PDB file of C-alpha atoms in Angstrom:
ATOM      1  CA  UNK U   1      -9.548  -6.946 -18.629  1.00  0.00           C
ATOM      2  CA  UNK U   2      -8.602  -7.264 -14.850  1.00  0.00           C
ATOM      3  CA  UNK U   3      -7.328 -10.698 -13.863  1.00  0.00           C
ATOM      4  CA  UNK U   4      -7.649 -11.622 -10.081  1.00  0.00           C
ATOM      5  CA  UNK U   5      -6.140 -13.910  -7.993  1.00  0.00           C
ATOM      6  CA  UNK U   6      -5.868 -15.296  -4.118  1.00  0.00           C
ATOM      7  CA  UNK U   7      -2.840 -14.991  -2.262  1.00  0.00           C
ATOM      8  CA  UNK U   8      -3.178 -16.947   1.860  1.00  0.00           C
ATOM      9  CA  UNK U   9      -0.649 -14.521   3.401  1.00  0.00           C
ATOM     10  CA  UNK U  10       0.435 -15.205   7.666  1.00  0.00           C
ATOM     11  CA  UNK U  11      -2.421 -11.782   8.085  1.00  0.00           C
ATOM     12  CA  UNK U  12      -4.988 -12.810   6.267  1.00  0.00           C
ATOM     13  CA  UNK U  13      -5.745 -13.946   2.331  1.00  0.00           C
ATOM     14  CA  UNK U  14      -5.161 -10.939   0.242  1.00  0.00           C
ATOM     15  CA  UNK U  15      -7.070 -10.463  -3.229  1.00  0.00           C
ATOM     16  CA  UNK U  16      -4.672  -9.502  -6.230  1.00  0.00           C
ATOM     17  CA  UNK U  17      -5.392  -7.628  -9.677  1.00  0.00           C
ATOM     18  CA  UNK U  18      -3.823  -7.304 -12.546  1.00  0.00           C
ATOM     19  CA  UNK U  19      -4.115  -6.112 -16.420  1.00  0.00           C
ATOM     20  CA  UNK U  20      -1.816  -6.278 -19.293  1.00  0.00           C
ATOM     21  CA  UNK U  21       0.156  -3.697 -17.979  1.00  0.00           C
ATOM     22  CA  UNK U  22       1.032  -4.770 -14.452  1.00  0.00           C
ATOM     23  CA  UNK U  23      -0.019  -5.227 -10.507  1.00  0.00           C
ATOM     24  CA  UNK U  24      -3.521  -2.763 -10.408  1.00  0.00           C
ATOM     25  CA  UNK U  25      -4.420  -4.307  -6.949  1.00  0.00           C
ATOM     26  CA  UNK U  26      -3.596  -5.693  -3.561  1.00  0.00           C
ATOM     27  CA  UNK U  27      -6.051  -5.812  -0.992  1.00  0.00           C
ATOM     28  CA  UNK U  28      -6.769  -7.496   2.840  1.00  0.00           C
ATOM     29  CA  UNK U  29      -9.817  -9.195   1.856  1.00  0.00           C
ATOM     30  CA  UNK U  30     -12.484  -7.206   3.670  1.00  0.00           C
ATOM     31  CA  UNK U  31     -10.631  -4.120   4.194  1.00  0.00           C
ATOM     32  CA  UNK U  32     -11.465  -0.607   3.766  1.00  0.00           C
ATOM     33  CA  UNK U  33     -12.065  -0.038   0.026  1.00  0.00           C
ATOM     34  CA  UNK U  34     -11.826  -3.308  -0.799  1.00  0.00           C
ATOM     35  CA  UNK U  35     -13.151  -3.736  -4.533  1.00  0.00           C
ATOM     36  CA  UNK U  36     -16.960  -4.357  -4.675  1.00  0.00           C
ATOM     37  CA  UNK U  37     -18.464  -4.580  -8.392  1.00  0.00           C
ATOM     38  CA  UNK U  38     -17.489  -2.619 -11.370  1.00  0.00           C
ATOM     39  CA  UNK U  39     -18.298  -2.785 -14.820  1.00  0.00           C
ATOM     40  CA  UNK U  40     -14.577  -3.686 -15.809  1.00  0.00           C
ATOM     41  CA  UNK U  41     -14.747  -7.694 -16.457  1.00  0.00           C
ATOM     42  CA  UNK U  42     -12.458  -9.592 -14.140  1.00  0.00           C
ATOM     43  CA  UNK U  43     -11.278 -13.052 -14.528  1.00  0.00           C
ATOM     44  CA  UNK U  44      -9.596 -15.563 -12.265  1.00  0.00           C
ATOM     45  CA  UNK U  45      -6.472 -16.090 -13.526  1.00  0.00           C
ATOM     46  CA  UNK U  46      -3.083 -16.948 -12.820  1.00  0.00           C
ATOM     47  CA  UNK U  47      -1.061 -13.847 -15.100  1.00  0.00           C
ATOM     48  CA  UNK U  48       2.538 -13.805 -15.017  1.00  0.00           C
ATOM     49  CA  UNK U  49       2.309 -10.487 -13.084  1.00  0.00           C
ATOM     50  CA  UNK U  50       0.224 -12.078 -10.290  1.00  0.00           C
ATOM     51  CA  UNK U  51       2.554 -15.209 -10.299  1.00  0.00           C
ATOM     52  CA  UNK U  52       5.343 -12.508  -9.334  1.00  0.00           C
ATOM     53  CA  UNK U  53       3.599 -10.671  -6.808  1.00  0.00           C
ATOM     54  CA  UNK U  54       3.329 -14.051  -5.216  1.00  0.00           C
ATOM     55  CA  UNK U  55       6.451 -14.479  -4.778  1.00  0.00           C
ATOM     56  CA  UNK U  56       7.367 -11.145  -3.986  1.00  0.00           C
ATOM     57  CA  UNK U  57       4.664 -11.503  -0.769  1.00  0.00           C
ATOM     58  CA  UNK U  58       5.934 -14.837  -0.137  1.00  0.00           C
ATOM     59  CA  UNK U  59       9.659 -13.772  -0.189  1.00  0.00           C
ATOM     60  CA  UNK U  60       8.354 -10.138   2.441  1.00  0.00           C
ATOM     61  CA  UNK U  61       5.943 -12.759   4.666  1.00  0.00           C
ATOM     62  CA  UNK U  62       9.525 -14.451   5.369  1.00  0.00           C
ATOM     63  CA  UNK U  63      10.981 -11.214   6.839  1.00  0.00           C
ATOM     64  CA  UNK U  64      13.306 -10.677   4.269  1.00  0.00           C
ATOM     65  CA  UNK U  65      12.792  -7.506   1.702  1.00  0.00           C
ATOM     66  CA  UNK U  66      12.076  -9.031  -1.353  1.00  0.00           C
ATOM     67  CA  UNK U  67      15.300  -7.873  -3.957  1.00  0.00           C
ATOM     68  CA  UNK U  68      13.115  -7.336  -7.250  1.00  0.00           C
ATOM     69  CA  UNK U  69       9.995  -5.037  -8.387  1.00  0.00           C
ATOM     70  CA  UNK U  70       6.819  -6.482  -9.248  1.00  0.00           C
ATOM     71  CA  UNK U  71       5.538  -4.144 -12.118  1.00  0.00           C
ATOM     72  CA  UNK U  72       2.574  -1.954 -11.266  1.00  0.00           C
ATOM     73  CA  UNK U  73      -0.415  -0.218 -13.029  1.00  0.00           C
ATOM     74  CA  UNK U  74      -1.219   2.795 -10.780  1.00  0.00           C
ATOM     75  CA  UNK U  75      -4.465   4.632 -11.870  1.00  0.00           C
ATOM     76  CA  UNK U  76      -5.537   7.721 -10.143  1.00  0.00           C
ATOM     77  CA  UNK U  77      -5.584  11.301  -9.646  1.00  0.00           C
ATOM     78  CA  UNK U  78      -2.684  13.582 -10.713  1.00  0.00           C
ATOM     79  CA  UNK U  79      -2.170  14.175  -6.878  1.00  0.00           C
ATOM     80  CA  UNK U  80      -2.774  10.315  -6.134  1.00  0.00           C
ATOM     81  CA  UNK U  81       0.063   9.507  -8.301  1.00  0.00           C
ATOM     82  CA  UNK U  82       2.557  11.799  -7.554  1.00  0.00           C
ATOM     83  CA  UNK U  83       1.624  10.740  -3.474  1.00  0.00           C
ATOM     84  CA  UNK U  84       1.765   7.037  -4.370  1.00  0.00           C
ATOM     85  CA  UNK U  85       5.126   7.949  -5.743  1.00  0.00           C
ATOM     86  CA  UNK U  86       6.247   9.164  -2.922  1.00  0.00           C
ATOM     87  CA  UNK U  87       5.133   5.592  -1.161  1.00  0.00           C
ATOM     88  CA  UNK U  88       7.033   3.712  -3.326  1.00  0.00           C
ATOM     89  CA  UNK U  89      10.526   5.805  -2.551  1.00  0.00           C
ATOM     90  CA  UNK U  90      10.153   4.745   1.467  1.00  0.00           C
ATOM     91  CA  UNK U  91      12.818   2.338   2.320  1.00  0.00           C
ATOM     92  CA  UNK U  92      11.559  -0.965   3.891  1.00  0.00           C
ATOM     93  CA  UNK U  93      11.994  -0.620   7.409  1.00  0.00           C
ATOM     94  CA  UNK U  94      11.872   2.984   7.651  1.00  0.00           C
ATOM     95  CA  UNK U  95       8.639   5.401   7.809  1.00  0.00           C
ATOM     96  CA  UNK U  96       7.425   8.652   6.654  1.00  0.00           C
ATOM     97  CA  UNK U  97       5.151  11.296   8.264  1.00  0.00           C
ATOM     98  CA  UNK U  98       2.264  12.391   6.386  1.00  0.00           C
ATOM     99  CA  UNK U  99       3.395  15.777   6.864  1.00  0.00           C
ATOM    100  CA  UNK U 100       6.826  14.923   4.522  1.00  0.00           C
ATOM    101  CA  UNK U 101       4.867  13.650   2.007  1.00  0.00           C
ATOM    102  CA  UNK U 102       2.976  16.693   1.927  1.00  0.00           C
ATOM    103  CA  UNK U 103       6.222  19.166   1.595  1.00  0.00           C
ATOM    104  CA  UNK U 104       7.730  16.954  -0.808  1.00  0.00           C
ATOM    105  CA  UNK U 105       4.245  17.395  -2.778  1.00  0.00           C
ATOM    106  CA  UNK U 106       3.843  21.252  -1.831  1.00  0.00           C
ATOM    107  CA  UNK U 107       7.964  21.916  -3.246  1.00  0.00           C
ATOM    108  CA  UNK U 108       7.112  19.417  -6.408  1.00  0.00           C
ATOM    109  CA  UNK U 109       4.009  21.533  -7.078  1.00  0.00           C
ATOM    110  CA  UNK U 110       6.140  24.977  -5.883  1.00  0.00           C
ATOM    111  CA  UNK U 111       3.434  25.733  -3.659  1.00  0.00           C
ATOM    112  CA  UNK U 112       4.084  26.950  -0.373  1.00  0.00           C
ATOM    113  CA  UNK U 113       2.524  24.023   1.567  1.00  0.00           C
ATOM    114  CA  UNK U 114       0.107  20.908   0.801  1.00  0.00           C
ATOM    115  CA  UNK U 115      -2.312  19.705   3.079  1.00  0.00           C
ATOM    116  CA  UNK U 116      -1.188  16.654   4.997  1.00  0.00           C
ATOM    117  CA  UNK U 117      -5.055  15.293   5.308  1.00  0.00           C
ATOM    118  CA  UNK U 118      -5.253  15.677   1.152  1.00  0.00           C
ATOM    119  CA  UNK U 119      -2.517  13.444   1.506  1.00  0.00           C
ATOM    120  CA  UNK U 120      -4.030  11.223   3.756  1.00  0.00           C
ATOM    121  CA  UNK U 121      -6.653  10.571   1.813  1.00  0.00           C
ATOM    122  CA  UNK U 122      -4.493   9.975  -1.000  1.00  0.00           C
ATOM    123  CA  UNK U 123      -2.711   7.323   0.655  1.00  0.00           C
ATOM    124  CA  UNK U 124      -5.704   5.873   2.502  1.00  0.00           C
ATOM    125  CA  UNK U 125      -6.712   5.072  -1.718  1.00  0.00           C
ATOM    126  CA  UNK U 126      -3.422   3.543  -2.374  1.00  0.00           C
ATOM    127  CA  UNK U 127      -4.930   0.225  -4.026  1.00  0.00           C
ATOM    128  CA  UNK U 128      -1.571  -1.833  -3.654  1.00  0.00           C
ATOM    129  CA  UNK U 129      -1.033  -1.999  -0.601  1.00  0.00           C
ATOM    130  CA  UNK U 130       2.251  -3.476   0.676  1.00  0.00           C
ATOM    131  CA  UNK U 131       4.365  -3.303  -2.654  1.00  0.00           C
ATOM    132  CA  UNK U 132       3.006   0.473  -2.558  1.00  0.00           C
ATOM    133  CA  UNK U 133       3.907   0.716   0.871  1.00  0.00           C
ATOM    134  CA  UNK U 134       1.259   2.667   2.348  1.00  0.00           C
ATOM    135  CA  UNK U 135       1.852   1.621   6.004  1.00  0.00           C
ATOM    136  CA  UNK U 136       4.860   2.900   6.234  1.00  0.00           C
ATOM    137  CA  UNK U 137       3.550   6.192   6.497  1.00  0.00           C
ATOM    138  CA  UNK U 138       2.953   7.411  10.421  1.00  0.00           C
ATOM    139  CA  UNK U 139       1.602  10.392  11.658  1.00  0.00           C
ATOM    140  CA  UNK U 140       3.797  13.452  12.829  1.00  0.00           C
ATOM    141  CA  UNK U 141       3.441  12.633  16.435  1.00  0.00           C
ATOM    142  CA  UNK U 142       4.139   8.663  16.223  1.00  0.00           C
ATOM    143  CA  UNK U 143       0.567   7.648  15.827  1.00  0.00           C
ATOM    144  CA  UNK U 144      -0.017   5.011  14.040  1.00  0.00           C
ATOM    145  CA  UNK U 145      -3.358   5.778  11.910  1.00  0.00           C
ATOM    146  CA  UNK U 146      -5.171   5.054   8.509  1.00  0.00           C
ATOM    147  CA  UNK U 147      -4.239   2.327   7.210  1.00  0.00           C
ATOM    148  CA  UNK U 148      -7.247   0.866   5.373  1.00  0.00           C
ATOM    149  CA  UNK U 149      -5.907  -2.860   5.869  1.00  0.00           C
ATOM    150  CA  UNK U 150      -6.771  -2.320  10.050  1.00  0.00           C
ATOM    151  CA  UNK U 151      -4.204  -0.128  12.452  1.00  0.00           C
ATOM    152  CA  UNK U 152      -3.357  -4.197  13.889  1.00  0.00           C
ATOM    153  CA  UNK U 153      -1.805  -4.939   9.974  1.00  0.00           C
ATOM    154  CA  UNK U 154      -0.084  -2.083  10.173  1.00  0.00           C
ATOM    155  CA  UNK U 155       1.664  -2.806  13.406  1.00  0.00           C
ATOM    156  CA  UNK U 156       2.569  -6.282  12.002  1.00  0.00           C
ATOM    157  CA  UNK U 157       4.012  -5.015   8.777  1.00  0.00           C
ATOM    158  CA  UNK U 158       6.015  -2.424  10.380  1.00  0.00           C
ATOM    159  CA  UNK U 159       7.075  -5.631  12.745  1.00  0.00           C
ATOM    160  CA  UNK U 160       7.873  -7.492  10.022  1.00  0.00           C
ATOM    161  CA  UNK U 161      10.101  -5.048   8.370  1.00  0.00           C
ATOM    162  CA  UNK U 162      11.959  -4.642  11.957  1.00  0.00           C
ATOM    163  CA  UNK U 163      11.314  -0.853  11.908  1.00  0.00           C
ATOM    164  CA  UNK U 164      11.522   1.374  14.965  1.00  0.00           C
ATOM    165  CA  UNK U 165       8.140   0.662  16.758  1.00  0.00           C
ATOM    166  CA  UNK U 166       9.750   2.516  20.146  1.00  0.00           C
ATOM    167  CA  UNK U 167       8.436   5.939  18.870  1.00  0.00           C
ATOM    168  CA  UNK U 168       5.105   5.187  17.801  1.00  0.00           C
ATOM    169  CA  UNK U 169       1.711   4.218  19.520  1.00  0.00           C
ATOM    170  CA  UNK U 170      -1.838   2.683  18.376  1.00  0.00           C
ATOM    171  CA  UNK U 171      -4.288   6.169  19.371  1.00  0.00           C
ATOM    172  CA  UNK U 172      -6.968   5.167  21.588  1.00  0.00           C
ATOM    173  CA  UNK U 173      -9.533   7.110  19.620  1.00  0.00           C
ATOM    174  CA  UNK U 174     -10.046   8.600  16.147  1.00  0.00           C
ATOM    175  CA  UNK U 175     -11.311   8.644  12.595  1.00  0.00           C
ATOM    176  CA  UNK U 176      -7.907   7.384  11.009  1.00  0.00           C
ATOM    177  CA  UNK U 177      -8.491   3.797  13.233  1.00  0.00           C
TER     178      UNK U 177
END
């Protein structure tokens, strides 16, 4: 059973999930993979789980890094997990290249490299975003690109977090936007 929830955050209301286990969702409403139908029954609820990612989004939306987890329910891939991992080790404020990920993968896996787009697209899927912090991770050369809650969210979370914006820049074309 998935339980969902509504959360009015300063960018937008965001759409939280969550089963017995933990946090299986956090999405921009209307972003990129944002949850259509599935056959898994979903109720509106208020779980204790979703009650603390509440807080843990209203304690971030202040500016401040929130100083406890909110328990999580990743589902995914073998290589999905151990990327989304990876996402979850990136300091607040700071940022990651998609390119690290990818050697930290590639020497996990003791392979000689990983692709960096395989990783992109494994990040891209990251269905909690924020407390997973996807947007932390920038491209090799500064851009900011995919991040499925709109390159604009991505800028304001990075903001938010007061990380280094000097270095990167918005690309005025692409797939990743």
């Amino acid at each position: 059973m998935q339980y969902v929830s509504y959360f009015d955050s300063p960018m937008g209301r965001i759409l939280l999930a969550a089963d017995e286990v933990g946090l299986t969702g956090l999405w921009f409403e209307g972003q990129k993979y944002f949850p259509g139908h599935s056959d898994e029954k979903k109720e509106e609820k208020e779980t204790a789980y979703l009650k603390q990612a509440k807080c843990w989004l209203t304690v971030y939306f202040s500016g401040k890094e929130p100083d406890f987890a909110v328990p999580v329910h990743l589902q995914g891939t073998d290589f999905q997990m151990a990327v989304w991992k990876i996402l979850q080790s990136i300091p607040y404020g700071q940022t990651m290249t998609y390119g690290e990920i990818a050697k930290k993968i590639a020497a996990q896996r003791n392979r000689q490299r990983m692709s960096a787009q395989a990783v992109g697209g494994a990040v891209g899927h990251n269905p909690i975003s924020i407390i997973v912090p996807c947007h932390r991770v920038v491209g090799a050369d500064g851009s900011l690109t995919g991040y499925a809650g709109g390159i604009e969210k991505k800028v304001r979370l990075l903001t938010l977090e007061k990380a280094d914006m000097t270095r990167f820049f918005v690309p005025k074309k692409g797939t990743a936007l």
